[in-house]
Every structure is written in C-alpha cells, then in structure tokens.
Short mmCIF file of C-alpha atoms in Angstrom, two decimals:
data_model
loop_
_atom_site.label_atom_id
_atom_site.label_comp_id
_atom_site.label_asym_id
_atom_site.label_seq_id
_atom_site.Cartn_x
_atom_site.Cartn_y
_atom_site.Cartn_z
CA UNK L 10 -79.93 -10.07 -33.19
CA UNK L 11 -76.54 -11.30 -34.43
CA UNK L 12 -74.84 -8.22 -32.94
CA UNK L 13 -76.39 -8.97 -29.54
CA UNK L 14 -75.26 -12.60 -29.61
CA UNK L 15 -71.73 -11.60 -30.63
CA UNK L 16 -71.60 -8.93 -27.94
CA UNK L 17 -72.74 -11.32 -25.18
CA UNK L 18 -70.25 -13.96 -26.29
CA UNK L 19 -67.42 -11.44 -26.27
CA UNK L 20 -68.38 -10.13 -22.83
CA UNK L 21 -68.48 -13.66 -21.39
CA UNK L 22 -65.06 -14.44 -22.85
CA UNK L 23 -63.79 -11.08 -21.61
CA UNK L 24 -64.97 -11.66 -18.03
CA UNK L 25 -63.49 -15.18 -17.93
CA UNK L 26 -60.08 -14.02 -19.15
CA UNK L 27 -59.86 -10.67 -17.38
CA UNK L 28 -58.32 -12.05 -14.20
CA UNK L 29 -55.49 -13.53 -16.27
CA UNK L 30 -54.49 -10.13 -17.67
CA UNK L 31 -54.61 -7.86 -14.62
CA UNK L 32 -51.45 -5.95 -15.47
CA UNK L 33 -49.23 -5.34 -18.45
CA UNK L 34 -47.37 -3.00 -20.77
CA UNK L 35 -48.50 -2.37 -24.34
CA UNK L 36 -46.33 -0.45 -26.83
CA UNK L 37 -48.04 1.49 -29.60
CA UNK L 38 -46.74 3.23 -32.68
CA UNK L 39 -48.38 6.16 -34.43
CA UNK L 40 -48.88 6.51 -38.15
CA UNK L 41 -50.15 9.48 -40.14
CA UNK L 42 -52.48 8.14 -42.81
CA UNK L 43 -52.53 11.26 -44.95
CA UNK L 44 -49.99 14.04 -44.76
CA UNK L 45 -50.92 17.64 -45.53
CA UNK L 46 -48.77 17.79 -48.67
CA UNK L 47 -50.58 14.66 -49.96
CA UNK L 48 -54.14 15.93 -49.51
CA UNK L 49 -56.02 16.62 -52.75
CA UNK L 50 -57.47 19.90 -51.46
CA UNK L 51 -54.02 21.16 -50.44
CA UNK L 52 -52.51 20.19 -53.79
CA UNK L 53 -55.37 21.87 -55.72
CA UNK L 54 -54.89 25.07 -53.73
CA UNK L 55 -51.14 24.99 -54.42
CA UNK L 56 -51.08 24.22 -58.12
CA UNK L 57 -47.46 25.27 -58.51
CA UNK L 58 -46.10 22.34 -56.51
CA UNK L 59 -42.56 23.68 -56.60
CA UNK L 60 -43.61 26.79 -54.69
CA UNK L 61 -41.64 27.57 -51.54
CA UNK L 62 -44.72 27.05 -49.36
CA UNK L 63 -45.43 23.58 -50.77
CA UNK L 64 -41.78 22.56 -50.40
CA UNK L 65 -41.70 23.72 -46.77
CA UNK L 66 -44.85 21.71 -45.94
CA UNK L 67 -43.41 18.69 -47.74
CA UNK L 68 -40.21 19.05 -45.69
CA UNK L 69 -42.22 19.05 -42.45
CA UNK L 70 -44.13 15.94 -43.55
CA UNK L 71 -40.95 14.04 -44.43
CA UNK L 72 -39.27 14.91 -41.12
CA UNK L 73 -42.36 13.98 -39.10
CA UNK L 74 -42.56 10.64 -40.92
CA UNK L 75 -38.94 9.87 -40.01
CA UNK L 76 -39.40 10.95 -36.37
CA UNK L 77 -42.44 8.72 -35.89
CA UNK L 78 -40.24 5.69 -36.57
CA UNK L 79 -38.39 6.43 -33.32
CA UNK L 80 -41.36 7.40 -31.12
CA UNK L 81 -43.19 4.82 -29.02
CA UNK L 82 -46.31 5.25 -26.92
CA UNK L 83 -46.73 3.21 -23.77
CA UNK L 84 -49.96 1.92 -22.25
CA UNK L 85 -49.48 0.48 -18.76
CA UNK L 86 -52.36 -0.98 -16.82
CA UNK L 87 -53.07 -2.56 -13.48
CA UNK L 88 -56.46 -4.10 -12.80
CA UNK L 89 -59.03 -1.37 -13.58
CA UNK L 90 -56.62 1.55 -14.12
CA UNK L 91 -54.39 2.54 -17.05
CA UNK L 92 -52.14 5.36 -18.22
CA UNK L 93 -51.12 6.11 -21.81
CA UNK L 94 -48.40 8.52 -22.92
CA UNK L 95 -45.56 9.04 -25.35
CA UNK L 96 -42.15 7.85 -24.25
CA UNK L 97 -39.56 10.30 -22.93
CA UNK L 98 -37.01 11.16 -25.61
CA UNK L 99 -34.37 13.62 -24.48
CA UNK L 100 -32.45 13.20 -27.73
CA UNK L 101 -35.54 14.09 -29.78
CA UNK L 102 -36.94 16.86 -27.57
CA UNK L 103 -34.86 19.57 -29.25
CA UNK L 104 -35.90 18.49 -32.72
CA UNK L 105 -38.08 21.27 -34.15
CA UNK L 106 -40.41 18.70 -35.71
CA UNK L 107 -40.94 16.72 -32.50
CA UNK L 108 -44.16 18.46 -31.39
CA UNK L 109 -45.62 18.06 -34.86
CA UNK L 110 -44.88 14.34 -34.74
CA UNK L 111 -46.30 13.73 -31.25
CA UNK L 112 -49.39 15.97 -31.43
CA UNK L 113 -52.23 16.73 -31.67
CA UNK L 114 -53.31 13.16 -30.86
CA UNK L 115 -50.77 11.62 -28.53
CA UNK L 116 -49.78 14.76 -26.66
CA UNK L 117 -50.52 14.66 -22.95
CA UNK L 118 -51.04 11.84 -20.46
CA UNK L 119 -54.26 9.82 -20.55
CA UNK L 120 -55.60 8.24 -17.36
CA UNK L 121 -58.47 5.75 -17.22
CA UNK L 122 -60.27 4.10 -14.31
CA UNK L 123 -62.80 1.67 -15.73
CA UNK L 124 -64.39 0.76 -12.39
CA UNK L 125 -64.94 4.41 -11.33
CA UNK L 126 -65.82 5.45 -14.89
CA UNK L 127 -63.19 8.19 -14.82
CA UNK L 128 -61.37 9.38 -17.93
CA UNK L 129 -58.81 12.19 -17.65
CA UNK L 130 -56.24 13.85 -19.88
CA UNK L 131 -53.41 15.75 -18.23
CA UNK L 132 -52.28 18.34 -20.76
CA UNK L 133 -49.93 21.33 -20.72
CA UNK L 134 -51.62 23.90 -22.94
CA UNK L 135 -52.00 27.68 -23.20
CA UNK L 136 -49.30 28.13 -20.54
CA UNK L 137 -51.19 26.09 -17.94
CA UNK L 138 -51.47 22.48 -16.77
CA UNK L 139 -54.98 21.10 -17.23
CA UNK L 140 -56.74 17.98 -15.99
CA UNK L 141 -59.47 17.44 -18.57
CA UNK L 142 -62.39 15.25 -17.60
CA UNK L 143 -63.59 13.23 -20.59
CA UNK L 144 -66.70 11.15 -21.15
CA UNK L 145 -66.77 7.42 -21.76
CA UNK L 146 -66.89 6.52 -25.43
CA UNK L 147 -70.26 5.25 -26.65
CA UNK L 148 -69.16 2.36 -28.84
CA UNK L 149 -71.12 0.58 -31.54
CA UNK L 150 -69.88 -3.00 -31.89
CA UNK L 151 -69.99 -4.26 -35.47
CA UNK L 152 -70.06 -7.75 -36.92
CA UNK L 153 -66.87 -7.14 -38.90
CA UNK L 154 -63.51 -8.80 -38.31
CA UNK L 155 -59.97 -8.75 -39.64
CA UNK L 156 -56.71 -10.41 -38.68
CA UNK L 157 -54.06 -8.04 -37.35
CA UNK L 158 -50.83 -9.89 -36.71
CA UNK L 159 -51.77 -12.97 -34.68
CA UNK L 160 -55.05 -11.54 -33.39
CA UNK L 161 -58.58 -11.82 -34.71
CA UNK L 162 -59.97 -8.33 -34.20
CA UNK L 163 -63.49 -6.96 -34.15
CA UNK L 164 -64.53 -3.51 -35.32
CA UNK L 165 -66.13 -0.85 -33.12
CA UNK L 166 -66.96 2.77 -33.94
CA UNK L 167 -67.74 5.93 -32.01
CA UNK L 168 -67.75 9.70 -32.49
CA UNK L 169 -65.40 12.17 -30.79
CA UNK L 170 -67.12 15.53 -30.32
CA UNK L 171 -65.14 18.78 -30.06
CA UNK L 172 -66.31 22.37 -29.79
CA UNK L 173 -64.68 24.24 -32.64
CA UNK L 174 -64.58 27.83 -33.87
CA UNK L 175 -67.35 27.09 -36.38
CA UNK L 176 -69.45 24.88 -34.11
CA UNK L 177 -69.43 21.24 -33.11
CA UNK L 178 -66.84 19.04 -34.84
CA UNK L 179 -67.65 15.33 -35.04
CA UNK L 180 -64.68 13.05 -35.71
CA UNK L 181 -65.37 9.38 -36.48
CA UNK L 182 -63.26 6.91 -34.49
CA UNK L 183 -62.62 3.33 -35.63
CA UNK L 184 -61.22 0.75 -33.23
CA UNK L 185 -60.16 -2.84 -33.86
CA UNK L 186 -60.02 -4.82 -30.62
CA UNK L 187 -58.90 -8.36 -29.80
CA UNK L 188 -61.22 -10.27 -27.40
CA UNK L 189 -58.48 -12.85 -26.74
CA UNK L 190 -56.50 -10.06 -25.02
CA UNK L 191 -58.93 -9.30 -22.20
CA UNK L 192 -57.70 -5.78 -21.52
CA UNK L 193 -60.36 -3.01 -21.57
CA UNK L 194 -57.94 -0.24 -22.57
CA UNK L 195 -56.42 1.42 -25.61
CA UNK L 196 -54.54 4.48 -26.89
CA UNK L 197 -55.29 8.17 -26.15
CA UNK L 198 -57.86 7.37 -23.48
CA UNK L 199 -60.14 5.16 -25.56
CA UNK L 200 -61.23 1.91 -23.95
CA UNK L 201 -64.19 0.10 -22.45
CA UNK L 202 -64.30 -2.54 -25.18
CA UNK L 203 -64.29 -6.30 -24.51
CA UNK L 204 -60.65 -6.59 -25.57
CA UNK L 205 -57.46 -4.61 -26.09
CA UNK L 206 -57.61 -2.00 -28.87
CA UNK L 207 -55.03 -3.18 -31.40
CA UNK L 208 -55.64 -0.36 -33.89
CA UNK L 209 -57.38 2.98 -33.51
CA UNK L 210 -58.03 5.50 -36.28
CA UNK L 211 -59.16 9.09 -35.74
CA UNK L 212 -59.04 11.69 -38.49
CA UNK L 213 -55.79 11.07 -40.40
CA UNK L 214 -54.00 9.32 -37.51
CA UNK L 215 -53.67 5.66 -36.59
CA UNK L 216 -52.26 4.07 -33.43
CA UNK L 217 -51.33 0.41 -33.61
CA UNK L 218 -49.85 -2.14 -31.22
CA UNK L 219 -46.22 -3.07 -31.82
CA UNK L 220 -45.53 -5.05 -28.63
CA UNK L 221 -47.60 -6.79 -25.94
CA UNK L 222 -46.24 -7.72 -22.52
CA UNK L 223 -48.83 -9.24 -20.20
CA UNK L 224 -46.23 -10.69 -17.84
CA UNK L 225 -44.01 -7.78 -16.75
CA UNK L 226 -41.61 -8.27 -13.87
CA UNK L 227 -42.81 -6.78 -10.58
CA UNK L 228 -46.06 -5.07 -9.78
CA UNK L 229 -47.22 -2.13 -11.89
CA UNK L 230 -48.45 0.83 -9.88
CA UNK L 231 -50.68 3.16 -11.90
CA UNK L 232 -51.61 6.45 -10.25
CA UNK L 233 -54.36 8.74 -11.41
CA UNK L 234 -53.43 12.43 -11.75
CA UNK L 235 -53.43 14.91 -8.90
CA UNK L 236 -52.07 18.07 -10.56
CA UNK L 237 -53.72 20.41 -13.01
CA UNK L 238 -56.72 22.68 -13.30
CA UNK L 239 -59.76 20.42 -13.50
CA UNK L 240 -62.07 21.24 -16.42
CA UNK L 241 -64.55 19.35 -18.56
CA UNK L 242 -63.81 18.68 -22.23
CA UNK L 243 -66.30 21.39 -23.26
CA UNK L 244 -64.71 23.91 -20.89
CA UNK L 245 -61.26 23.14 -22.28
CA UNK L 246 -62.51 23.59 -25.85
CA UNK L 247 -64.02 26.96 -24.90
CA UNK L 248 -60.71 28.07 -23.34
CA UNK L 249 -58.94 27.15 -26.57
CA UNK L 250 -61.46 29.08 -28.71
CA UNK L 251 -61.08 32.10 -26.42
CA UNK L 252 -57.31 32.01 -26.70
CA UNK L 253 -57.48 31.76 -30.49
CA UNK L 254 -59.94 34.66 -30.62
CA UNK L 255 -57.63 36.84 -28.53
CA UNK L 256 -54.69 35.92 -30.75
CA UNK L 257 -56.61 36.92 -33.91
CA UNK L 258 -57.55 40.27 -32.34
CA UNK L 259 -53.90 40.88 -31.43
CA UNK L 260 -52.75 40.06 -34.95
CA UNK L 261 -55.30 42.48 -36.45
CA UNK L 262 -54.02 45.30 -34.26
CA UNK L 263 -50.42 44.77 -35.33
#
C-alpha cells in the first residue's frame, strides 16, 4: 500500500513539474565499479600475480580508469524525446584503450520517444550499422531513498535480458531517480521513471550525473534515427552469437 501511495504522489509531482523541464542537457560520467584485475575469481585463477598476463590486464584497467576521467556522456532532451551518447573526442580516438573505456555500456547512440513508446540504439557492430529496437524497462519502484548531491533520490530496479551463448542472461539494473527533476530520461536508453535518473548501475558499471542544465540557450532539436538495419534486441543478440560461432570455427581450422 505504501508503495502505491508513494508512486501516485511522485507521478502527480512529476506531471505538475514536467512542463517546466521540457528541454535540457544532462552530463553523465561513467565509473567501473570492479575492474577485471580486482575480481576475486580472476585473482584466484591467476595466483602468480606478477605473471605477464595479470600485469597486462592490470595495465588495461589503469589506463581505462584514467581515460574515463576525460570522457563525458551527454543526454539531451526536448519534450518527449531524448538522445544519449558519448562525447566526440578526436584527441582520444586513437588511444588503444578508448574502446575499452567507452564500451560495452555507453557505446552507440540511444534514442527515446516516451510518447510513442519507442526505444532505439544505433550501433556500429560486426561491420554494419544497426538500429536496434528495445523494449521499455519494467521498473519496480521501491520505498528506499538516498541523497545524491543536492537531490533526494528514490530507488527503482529492473532486469536487462540478453540472449547469450549459454542461454538467457539476466542483468539486474538499479536506478536512483530524482522526482524534483521532472525529466523521464536517463543514461543508455533507460527512462520512464517519474524523475531524472541520477545514478544507474548495471553489472560492474555505473553512470552518474555530473552536470544538469535545464535552461540551455536556444531550442534543442532531437531527431530520432533514420539510418541502420532495423532489428529487435533478440535479433541483434542472435546475430552476435552467430558471428562468434563463425569466429570460433575459423580459429579451430587455423
């Protein structure tokens, strides 16, 4: 009963304030919560920690950590539509650790249209440009709060489902959203909550807000994608599994 009351109160507040925040720019940062060289399982399997393999993984982790300090992600929104993507960094593009720092979560361009219930990811993968049609997240709103910066945030959880080589992979997603910022969007295509997502955790990654601008100069024009091979999330996962299977067969022949 308490959850229902809280939800209705948040929705009412959200609807009242929404017209005040009909466009803006939100800057996010990305943090890796647990690096490969820090995982217990990895350390146990590499007992000689001074081995060349462990040192090379540790080097990758350290370089990725440094790169993430310079990488920002931008969420821009206008009324019911938003786009989320990493910034353009020509000076970092040639860095051999750049792709490791940006991906897997954060690679691509994420488009959301709340009113039309459309969620797309434009992604260059497997030598082709894809337009992946995603489903709306099915959130569970919890009666749990914490203060993040100046905002009182509420907790919501959902599950991200991916088709993997060994079957369905279920990844828990935790979002902390601020009802006082009546913006129904967030990082990497997640949204639909009665407030801006201030923090989002999935697997060992966290996105968090570093800057909020709800009064940008000029009108923000957000366009949904028009290029790319349109596939569902399941179809894209199957393409990836097929490509990996072909690669394994090729490696066995060599």
